Amino acid sequence: MPVPRPSVALPRSSQLAWVITVPLFLIAAVLTMAAQAGQKVPPSGWLLALLYLGLFIATDWTILRFDLRRHVFQVSLSEVPLVLALFYLSPVTVVLVRAAATLIVAVRRQQSPVKLWFNVATIAAATAFASVVVRGWGPVGPEPDPLTWLVLIAAVATSVLVTLAAVAGVITLVQGRTSPRDLVRTAVPGLVVASINITLGLVVLLVLQQSPWGMLLIAAVFVVFVLGYRSYQQFVRQHRTLTSMYELTAALRGIVDDGALPDVLLGRVRELLEAECATLWLPAQGRHPEVLLSARVDDSGLLDVVGTPDDLRKKAVESGETVAVSRKLGDPELRRRLLASGMRKDAIAVPLRSGQATVGCLEVTGRLADSATFDDGDVRLLEAVAVHVSVAVENSRLVDRLRYDAYHDGLTALANRRRITEALEESVIVRAPGEVVAVLLFDVDRLRDVNESLGHAAGDKLLAEVARRLRAFAPPAALVGRVGGDEFVVTFRSESIEAAAQLALDLREQIRDPIMFGTITLDVDTAVGVVVHPDHGTDPATLLQRADVAATVAKSVPGGAQLFSAGLESRSVRRLELAGDLRRALDNDELEVYFQPKVTLTDRRLVGVECLARWEHPAHGAVTPEDFVAVAEHTGQLGRLTEAVLKEGLRRCREWADADRPLSVAVNLSPRTLVDPAFPNRVEALLREYGVAPGQVTFEIKEDGVIGPTDRPLPTLRRLRELGVRLSVDDFGTGYSSLSYLRRLPVHEVKIDRSFVQGMATDAGDLAIVRAVVALSLQFGLTVVAEGVESELTLDLLKEMGCEIGQGFLFSRPLPYERLEAWFGARTETEPTPLGEVRRLRAVT
C-alpha cells in the first residue's frame, strides 16, 4: 500500500501519540491471545518464522515508487508475505514476526522513539485483528479453496483498515482535525494497492501449493520485475529532475528582487531533493540585510529557523566547498560531532559562489523517505541548483543596484532628481484640504572655490556633510535629495506657506556649523529657495525651476532665504535674454562707465573716483549692475566686462593726469578674477599701455572674495601688490570673518559697507561696529573708506573716529564722464596750498 502507511511524521506535540500507541499494544496482546487460544505452536516453526521475518523485513525496507500523471505513489509489498504468513503460521507467530520486522526496519531507519513504537504497535494490532478474522471464520484448510481465499482477503483487508484508522487517529490527535477529503485521498490508493498485493499473495500461495518448485518461477518473475523497476525508476527520476530543474531555472530567471528569491526557491528545492527542510542563507551585504529562511515539509510558509547545524554552514562557507553528511557521504569525524550535538539527519550545505567570493549558502536537511539517504547524485543536483541560485542572487542585486542608482545620488546616497520628480508627482495628486506641498532648494555657497582650492575630494566631503545634516534635521516625513552639483531639495507636506518658509530658515541655520578641512575651517553657507504647491506651480518641473530661481535670488538677500514670487521669474527670464545682448554690447562698446567721487573727510578734497559700469539696453532700458554682472559671470564674459571698465578708468585717469588733475581710479573685481593667474599680467600690460602709475589704481574686492576658507586668491593679490596697485576690501562687515584676519591680507584699504554707515547715526550697534572697524584698521596701518555717507551728522561722526575718506550721496551720485566734469567745476573751488593749488569741495547744504 502507499507510503507512509503507519510511518507518519509527527512534527508537533508528538508525545501525544502515546495516547494511541499504548492502547494499540494492549489490543494487540489481547487479540493475539484470543486468536491463539486452543492452538499449539509447532516446535519446528521457528525456521519458518525466520524465513517470514526475512520476507517482512525485505518488503518493509523496499519501497516502490511510481509516477502517474504528475502524482507520486510509493508502494510496499508487505501484504504479500502477510497472506502467506496467515496461511502457514500460527497467530502468535505471525504477530511476533510482523512486529519484529517492523522494529528492525524502524531502528535501521533511525526513527524517533515515539514514531518507532507507534509503528510497531500499529502493525502488531493490525496483524492481531487479521489473525482474529482468520480464527473467527474457522481454520483455513490445508488446500486453499475459494472460501480460504475470502478468509485471507478479509483478514488482510481488516489489517489495512486498522492501519489506516490508526494513522488517521494519530494525525488528528497530533496535528489537528483532518478533512474527510484528505482521508479519502489517502485511503483509496492504499486500499487499491492492498487489493493488488492480496491478489499477488493468493497467486503465490496457489503456486506454492501446486509445487514448491513454483518458487523458481516466482523468483524469475521477481528478478525481471526488479530489473525493469530499476530502469523505470532511473528514467522517471531523471525526467522528474530535468523537469524540476527547468521549472526552477525558469522561475529564477524571473527574479528581480532578493526578497522574492526564498519564496521561489526553497519550496522547489525541498521537493526536488525530497528533503524535510531546505534553507537559504544570504549574509548582510551593503544595503541588503541578512536572509535566513527555511521551507519545511509540514509548514505552508517560510520560517526564520535553521534546519542545518551552524557548524555545517560555517565549514561550507569558509572552505568554499560542498559539505555533506549522510550514511553514504561526508567526513566521519564531522558526522560524529553532529551526532553528539543531537543532529541525526542527513544534510548537504552548498556555498553560493560569485567569482572568488561566497555570497550565501543553500542547504537541505533530512531525506523524507526513511529508507533513503542523500547520495552523490543529490550532491551534484544541489550544486547545480546552487550555481543557478548564485547567478540569480547576483542578477537580482545587480538589478537592485541599477534601480537604486537610477533613483539615488552616487555621492550622497540621497534621492536624485528623478526620484524627487516622481515623489512630487505623487504628492501634488493627493493632498489634504488646507495642506501645501513645499519644496526647499538649498544652493551650497562657494563650492566652486572649495573644488578649485582644495580639490574635488574636499568638495565631495562638503556635499556629503551637507547631505548628512539635511537628512538629520529635516522632518521625518520629508524627502531629501540632491538635484544638481551644489543643489539639494527637501520636499514635504506643510500646513501653510509660512510654516514652510520658517522651516527653510531653521534648516539653513542648523546646517551652518563649520566643517574642518585639515587646518582650514569653512562655514557651511547656503541660499534657500522656497516654493509650494499649488500657489507656485502644479507640476514638479515648474516647482523645481521656480525653487531654483528663488534660491538664486536668495544669494543676494539678507537671511539667505527667498520665497518665490512671479516677479522673480520674470527677472530670471530677463537675465537669460540679456546674455546674448551683453555679448553684443561688449563688442560694440555700448556699456558706459560712471564715476562716483571719493573725498577726504577732514578737508573735503577730491582724491579719486570709483568706476561703475552702466548699461542702457535698447529694449529693456537701464539694466541694473546686479543683473548684467550675474549674466557675465554665468556666461563667461566677466573677464571682458572687467577689462572694459578698467580700460575706461585708465583712459580717464591718464586724461586727468595730463590736465594736471591727478585722480586715482577704483575698479571692482569679482572673486573669480582673483583665481585667474593671468590677470596680474594683463593689468601690468594695461598700465604700460595707458601710462598710468600703479599707485593711481585701486582694486576693490568684496569681503567674501578675499576672506575665505582657502588661500588661493592670495598669490594674485600679492602679485597685484608687487605691481604697485592698491587693494581694498569692499563691503567689509557683511561677511563672517574676523577683523584680525586682515593682518594676513596684502591689502591697503578697508571699505566699510554702506549698511553700517547709513545706520550709525541712529543705531548704537552700527555705530559700535564702524568704530571698531576704523580703530582696528588704523592700528593695522590701513586706509579706511566709508561708503554711503549721506548726512553731515554721519560725516562728523566718521571724522571724529578718524575715518579718512568718504563716498556717498552727500558728495555726489555716480555720474557719467561729462556730468562729472561739470560737477567738478561747479562743486569745487581752487585753494592755494604750500604744494600748489588744489580743488576742494564747497560745503554741502
PDB file of C-alpha atoms in Angstrom, residues 207-208 210-219:
ATOM      1  CA  VAL A 207       1.719 -21.709  -6.895  1.00  0.00           C
ATOM      2  CA  LEU A 208       3.363 -22.972  -3.693  1.00  0.00           C
ATOM      3  CA  GLN A 210       0.846 -26.803  -6.532  1.00  0.00           C
ATOM      4  CA  SER A 211       4.606 -27.349  -6.267  1.00  0.00           C
ATOM      5  CA  PRO A 212       7.428 -25.899  -4.204  1.00  0.00           C
ATOM      6  CA  TRP A 213       9.333 -25.633  -7.477  1.00  0.00           C
ATOM      7  CA  GLY A 214       6.961 -22.904  -8.416  1.00  0.00           C
ATOM      8  CA  MET A 215       9.108 -20.630  -6.303  1.00  0.00           C
ATOM      9  CA  LEU A 216      11.666 -20.722  -9.112  1.00  0.00           C
ATOM     10  CA  LEU A 217       9.128 -19.209 -11.495  1.00  0.00           C
ATOM     11  CA  ILE A 218       8.151 -16.628  -8.922  1.00  0.00           C
ATOM     12  CA  ALA A 219      11.830 -15.817  -8.317  1.00  0.00           C
TER      13      ALA A 219
END
